[in-house]
Amino acid sequence: MPGYDPNNIFAKILRGELPCYKVYEDDKTLVFLDIMPRAAGHTLVLPKAPARNLLDVSADDLAHVAKVAQKIAKAQMAAFGSDGITIQQFNEGAGGQVVFHLHVHVIPRKAGVPMKPPAAEKEKPDTLAEQAKKLSAAIASG
Ligand code: AMP
């Protein structure tokens, strides 16, 4: 497996070199909205420590990402009136990974509404800003 590339797009977001629709941050994780959501409120949970994917992340960082993913899922249920949550996580190109900094997709679902294909459509900035605000508020009150 190749090594970690510090110039991947999520590394740039983590360093503050590129913007994101942030919904949560702690000492070990950053959480922001996917700009090409597969469903409204699609969120990504990243460890701050450099890790390409599940195969090289430390067990502690992975456990923390899982804890935060649960926190986000619960907040999505409250914020968006979701009926369920889909979790996805891809490893290496053959596993469907496109951005090579570990991230867990936390995707709110409505009954009977299929997910869009990956990277189908860029969401409007206003919509993303509004969803990030709603989700942050639900996390803070959760
Ligand atoms: P994957 O590596 O297959 O898990 O896919 C990467 C995900 O990152 C896709 O769902 C993209 O829509 C998403 N994505 C790509 N660039 C950005 C960005 N600048 N901000 C937020 N999400 C992004």
PDB file of C-alpha atoms and ligand atoms in Angstrom:
ATOM      1  CA  MET A   1       0.000   0.000   0.000  1.00  0.00           C
ATOM      2  CA  PRO A   2       1.339   3.512  -0.799  1.00  0.00           C
ATOM      3  CA  GLY A   3       2.233   5.834   2.085  1.00  0.00           C
ATOM      4  CA  TYR A   4       0.194   8.779   3.362  1.00  0.00           C
ATOM      5  CA  ASP A   5       0.135  11.729   0.942  1.00  0.00           C
ATOM      6  CA  PRO A   6       0.082  14.992   2.957  1.00  0.00           C
ATOM      7  CA  ASN A   7      -1.271  16.847  -0.093  1.00  0.00           C
ATOM      8  CA  ASN A   8      -4.575  14.969  -0.274  1.00  0.00           C
ATOM      9  CA  ILE A   9      -7.613  17.269  -0.187  1.00  0.00           C
ATOM     10  CA  PHE A  10      -8.695  16.279   3.341  1.00  0.00           C
ATOM     11  CA  ALA A  11      -5.169  16.924   4.700  1.00  0.00           C
ATOM     12  CA  LYS A  12      -5.503  20.446   3.244  1.00  0.00           C
ATOM     13  CA  ILE A  13      -8.885  20.884   4.948  1.00  0.00           C
ATOM     14  CA  LEU A  14      -7.401  19.620   8.248  1.00  0.00           C
ATOM     15  CA  ARG A  15      -4.581  22.196   7.959  1.00  0.00           C
ATOM     16  CA  GLY A  16      -7.122  24.948   7.231  1.00  0.00           C
ATOM     17  CA  GLU A  17      -5.771  25.486   3.701  1.00  0.00           C
ATOM     18  CA  LEU A  18      -9.164  24.667   2.164  1.00  0.00           C
ATOM     19  CA  PRO A  19     -12.641  25.427   3.560  1.00  0.00           C
ATOM     20  CA  CYS A  20     -15.233  22.954   4.775  1.00  0.00           C
ATOM     21  CA  TYR A  21     -18.752  22.954   6.228  1.00  0.00           C
ATOM     22  CA  LYS A  22     -17.623  21.998   9.737  1.00  0.00           C
ATOM     23  CA  VAL A  23     -20.128  20.433  12.096  1.00  0.00           C
ATOM     24  CA  TYR A  24     -17.922  19.208  14.961  1.00  0.00           C
ATOM     25  CA  GLU A  25     -14.303  19.120  16.120  1.00  0.00           C
ATOM     26  CA  ASP A  26     -12.426  17.696  19.088  1.00  0.00           C
ATOM     27  CA  ASP A  27      -8.751  17.048  19.797  1.00  0.00           C
ATOM     28  CA  LYS A  28      -8.683  13.902  17.642  1.00  0.00           C
ATOM     29  CA  THR A  29     -11.376  14.343  14.962  1.00  0.00           C
ATOM     30  CA  LEU A  30     -12.782  16.823  12.457  1.00  0.00           C
ATOM     31  CA  VAL A  31     -16.315  16.375  11.090  1.00  0.00           C
ATOM     32  CA  PHE A  32     -17.723  18.180   8.043  1.00  0.00           C
ATOM     33  CA  LEU A  33     -20.401  17.805   5.377  1.00  0.00           C
ATOM     34  CA  ASP A  34     -19.755  15.960   2.130  1.00  0.00           C
ATOM     35  CA  ILE A  35     -20.133  18.571  -0.629  1.00  0.00           C
ATOM     36  CA  MET A  36     -21.506  15.954  -3.034  1.00  0.00           C
ATOM     37  CA  PRO A  37     -23.951  14.261  -0.650  1.00  0.00           C
ATOM     38  CA  ARG A  38     -25.507  10.906  -1.388  1.00  0.00           C
ATOM     39  CA  ALA A  39     -28.417  12.063   0.815  1.00  0.00           C
ATOM     40  CA  ALA A  40     -29.169  15.364   2.593  1.00  0.00           C
ATOM     41  CA  GLY A  41     -26.919  15.790   5.632  1.00  0.00           C
ATOM     42  CA  HIS A  42     -24.211  13.336   4.443  1.00  0.00           C
ATOM     43  CA  THR A  43     -21.322  13.845   6.877  1.00  0.00           C
ATOM     44  CA  LEU A  44     -17.665  12.751   6.992  1.00  0.00           C
ATOM     45  CA  VAL A  45     -15.764  11.909  10.207  1.00  0.00           C
ATOM     46  CA  LEU A  46     -11.952  12.123   9.990  1.00  0.00           C
ATOM     47  CA  PRO A  47      -9.157  11.430  12.461  1.00  0.00           C
ATOM     48  CA  LYS A  48      -6.829  14.435  12.711  1.00  0.00           C
ATOM     49  CA  ALA A  49      -3.791  12.154  12.738  1.00  0.00           C
ATOM     50  CA  PRO A  50      -2.560  11.237   9.273  1.00  0.00           C
ATOM     51  CA  ALA A  51      -3.945   7.850   8.215  1.00  0.00           C
ATOM     52  CA  ARG A  52      -4.574   6.711   4.657  1.00  0.00           C
ATOM     53  CA  ASN A  53      -7.444   4.405   5.619  1.00  0.00           C
ATOM     54  CA  LEU A  54      -8.534   1.563   7.914  1.00  0.00           C
ATOM     55  CA  LEU A  55      -5.361  -0.363   7.097  1.00  0.00           C
ATOM     56  CA  ASP A  56      -2.870   2.062   8.674  1.00  0.00           C
ATOM     57  CA  VAL A  57      -4.878   4.005  11.284  1.00  0.00           C
ATOM     58  CA  SER A  58      -4.001   3.412  14.951  1.00  0.00           C
ATOM     59  CA  ALA A  59      -6.546   1.374  16.900  1.00  0.00           C
ATOM     60  CA  ASP A  60      -7.085   4.295  19.311  1.00  0.00           C
ATOM     61  CA  ASP A  61      -7.780   6.808  16.545  1.00  0.00           C
ATOM     62  CA  LEU A  62     -10.128   4.348  14.844  1.00  0.00           C
ATOM     63  CA  ALA A  63     -12.033   3.781  18.094  1.00  0.00           C
ATOM     64  CA  HIS A  64     -12.406   7.524  18.572  1.00  0.00           C
ATOM     65  CA  VAL A  65     -13.657   7.992  14.996  1.00  0.00           C
ATOM     66  CA  ALA A  66     -16.274   5.280  15.683  1.00  0.00           C
ATOM     67  CA  LYS A  67     -17.406   7.044  18.872  1.00  0.00           C
ATOM     68  CA  VAL A  68     -17.757  10.339  17.046  1.00  0.00           C
ATOM     69  CA  ALA A  69     -19.593   8.665  14.135  1.00  0.00           C
ATOM     70  CA  GLN A  70     -22.171   7.426  16.662  1.00  0.00           C
ATOM     71  CA  LYS A  71     -22.531  10.942  18.098  1.00  0.00           C
ATOM     72  CA  ILE A  72     -23.093  12.331  14.583  1.00  0.00           C
ATOM     73  CA  ALA A  73     -25.621   9.604  13.693  1.00  0.00           C
ATOM     74  CA  LYS A  74     -27.704  10.365  16.791  1.00  0.00           C
ATOM     75  CA  ALA A  75     -27.589  14.097  16.084  1.00  0.00           C
ATOM     76  CA  GLN A  76     -28.634  13.514  12.446  1.00  0.00           C
ATOM     77  CA  MET A  77     -31.682  11.524  13.594  1.00  0.00           C
ATOM     78  CA  ALA A  78     -32.716  14.521  15.720  1.00  0.00           C
ATOM     79  CA  ALA A  79     -31.690  17.335  13.346  1.00  0.00           C
ATOM     80  CA  PHE A  80     -33.099  15.942  10.115  1.00  0.00           C
ATOM     81  CA  GLY A  81     -35.912  13.701  11.359  1.00  0.00           C
ATOM     82  CA  SER A  82     -34.117  10.763   9.717  1.00  0.00           C
ATOM     83  CA  ASP A  83     -35.570   7.260   9.622  1.00  0.00           C
ATOM     84  CA  GLY A  84     -32.172   5.542   9.603  1.00  0.00           C
ATOM     85  CA  ILE A  85     -28.422   5.990   9.091  1.00  0.00           C
ATOM     86  CA  THR A  86     -26.054   4.387   6.578  1.00  0.00           C
ATOM     87  CA  ILE A  87     -22.339   4.113   7.470  1.00  0.00           C
ATOM     88  CA  GLN A  88     -19.789   3.644   4.677  1.00  0.00           C
ATOM     89  CA  GLN A  89     -15.996   3.528   4.715  1.00  0.00           C
ATOM     90  CA  PHE A  90     -13.821   2.694   1.677  1.00  0.00           C
ATOM     91  CA  ASN A  91     -10.231   1.419   1.572  1.00  0.00           C
ATOM     92  CA  GLU A  92      -7.874   1.805  -1.397  1.00  0.00           C
ATOM     93  CA  GLY A  93      -9.032   2.365  -4.962  1.00  0.00           C
ATOM     94  CA  ALA A  94     -10.164  -1.223  -5.308  1.00  0.00           C
ATOM     95  CA  GLY A  95     -12.328  -0.717  -2.231  1.00  0.00           C
ATOM     96  CA  GLY A  96     -13.919   2.453  -3.642  1.00  0.00           C
ATOM     97  CA  GLN A  97     -11.699   5.013  -1.876  1.00  0.00           C
ATOM     98  CA  VAL A  98     -11.146   8.280  -3.763  1.00  0.00           C
ATOM     99  CA  VAL A  99      -9.646  10.582  -1.087  1.00  0.00           C
ATOM    100  CA  PHE A 100      -6.744   9.028   0.784  1.00  0.00           C
ATOM    101  CA  HIS A 101      -7.191  10.324   4.320  1.00  0.00           C
ATOM    102  CA  LEU A 102      -9.361   7.971   6.385  1.00  0.00           C
ATOM    103  CA  HIS A 103     -12.984   9.092   6.622  1.00  0.00           C
ATOM    104  CA  VAL A 104     -16.226   7.478   7.696  1.00  0.00           C
ATOM    105  CA  HIS A 105     -19.397   8.472   5.819  1.00  0.00           C
ATOM    106  CA  VAL A 106     -22.422   8.979   8.107  1.00  0.00           C
ATOM    107  CA  ILE A 107     -25.474   9.305   5.869  1.00  0.00           C
ATOM    108  CA  PRO A 108     -28.971  10.145   7.145  1.00  0.00           C
ATOM    109  CA  ARG A 109     -31.707   8.203   5.363  1.00  0.00           C
ATOM    110  CA  LYS A 110     -35.411   8.661   4.760  1.00  0.00           C
ATOM    111  CA  ALA A 111     -37.599   5.597   4.340  1.00  0.00           C
ATOM    112  CA  GLY A 112     -38.028   4.715   0.676  1.00  0.00           C
ATOM    113  CA  VAL A 113     -35.510   7.308  -0.628  1.00  0.00           C
ATOM    114  CA  PRO A 114     -32.542   5.688  -2.395  1.00  0.00           C
ATOM    115  CA  MET A 115     -29.046   7.191  -2.040  1.00  0.00           C
ATOM    116  CA  LYS A 116     -27.690   9.126  -5.022  1.00  0.00           C
ATOM    117  CA  PRO A 117     -24.608   7.644  -6.728  1.00  0.00           C
ATOM    118  CA  PRO A 118     -21.228   8.827  -5.314  1.00  0.00           C
ATOM    119  CA  ALA A 119     -20.181  12.356  -6.391  1.00  0.00           C
ATOM    120  CA  ALA A 120     -23.364  12.743  -8.488  1.00  0.00           C
ATOM    121  CA  GLU A 121     -24.035  16.412  -7.777  1.00  0.00           C
ATOM    122  CA  LYS A 122     -22.486  19.300  -5.809  1.00  0.00           C
ATOM    123  CA  GLU A 123     -24.906  20.643  -3.172  1.00  0.00           C
ATOM    124  CA  LYS A 124     -25.689  24.406  -3.048  1.00  0.00           C
ATOM    125  CA  PRO A 125     -23.475  26.330  -0.575  1.00  0.00           C
ATOM    126  CA  ASP A 126     -26.511  27.836   1.197  1.00  0.00           C
ATOM    127  CA  THR A 127     -28.052  24.405   1.738  1.00  0.00           C
ATOM    128  CA  LEU A 128     -24.781  22.996   3.108  1.00  0.00           C
ATOM    129  CA  ALA A 129     -24.333  25.989   5.429  1.00  0.00           C
ATOM    130  CA  GLU A 130     -27.880  25.590   6.752  1.00  0.00           C
ATOM    131  CA  GLN A 131     -27.476  21.823   7.295  1.00  0.00           C
ATOM    132  CA  ALA A 132     -24.111  22.304   9.045  1.00  0.00           C
ATOM    133  CA  LYS A 133     -25.712  24.837  11.393  1.00  0.00           C
ATOM    134  CA  LYS A 134     -28.636  22.524  12.207  1.00  0.00           C
ATOM    135  CA  LEU A 135     -26.392  19.516  12.794  1.00  0.00           C
ATOM    136  CA  SER A 136     -23.902  21.474  14.947  1.00  0.00           C
ATOM    137  CA  ALA A 137     -26.778  22.688  17.106  1.00  0.00           C
ATOM    138  CA  ALA A 138     -28.100  19.119  17.529  1.00  0.00           C
ATOM    139  CA  ILE A 139     -24.615  17.891  18.505  1.00  0.00           C
ATOM    140  CA  ALA A 140     -24.199  20.695  21.032  1.00  0.00           C
ATOM    141  CA  SER A 141     -27.569  19.925  22.633  1.00  0.00           C
ATOM    142  CA  GLY A 142     -27.110  16.134  22.376  1.00  0.00           C
TER     143      GLY A 142
HETATM  144  P1  AMP B   1     -14.330   8.157  -0.825  1.00  0.00           P
HETATM  145  O1  AMP B   1     -12.832   8.372  -0.760  1.00  0.00           O
HETATM  146  O2  AMP B   1     -14.735   7.163  -1.883  1.00  0.00           O
HETATM  147  O3  AMP B   1     -14.931   7.820   0.507  1.00  0.00           O
HETATM  148  O4  AMP B   1     -15.007   9.487  -1.339  1.00  0.00           O
HETATM  149  C1  AMP B   1     -14.588  10.771  -0.971  1.00  0.00           C
HETATM  150  C2  AMP B   1     -15.783  11.597  -0.582  1.00  0.00           C
HETATM  151  O5  AMP B   1     -15.327  12.909  -0.333  1.00  0.00           O
HETATM  152  C3  AMP B   1     -16.893  11.717  -1.650  1.00  0.00           C
HETATM  153  O6  AMP B   1     -18.136  11.370  -1.046  1.00  0.00           O
HETATM  154  C4  AMP B   1     -16.841  13.183  -2.071  1.00  0.00           C
HETATM  155  O7  AMP B   1     -18.126  13.685  -2.394  1.00  0.00           O
HETATM  156  C5  AMP B   1     -16.248  13.848  -0.852  1.00  0.00           C
HETATM  157  N1  AMP B   1     -15.505  15.074  -1.077  1.00  0.00           N
HETATM  158  C6  AMP B   1     -14.588  15.323  -2.031  1.00  0.00           C
HETATM  159  N2  AMP B   1     -14.076  16.559  -1.894  1.00  0.00           N
HETATM  160  C7  AMP B   1     -14.675  17.113  -0.811  1.00  0.00           C
HETATM  161  C8  AMP B   1     -14.571  18.377  -0.148  1.00  0.00           C
HETATM  162  N3  AMP B   1     -13.740  19.316  -0.570  1.00  0.00           N
HETATM  163  N4  AMP B   1     -15.352  18.592   0.945  1.00  0.00           N
HETATM  164  C9  AMP B   1     -16.195  17.638   1.387  1.00  0.00           C
HETATM  165  N5  AMP B   1     -16.339  16.435   0.801  1.00  0.00           N
HETATM  166  C10 AMP B   1     -15.596  16.171  -0.283  1.00  0.00           C
END
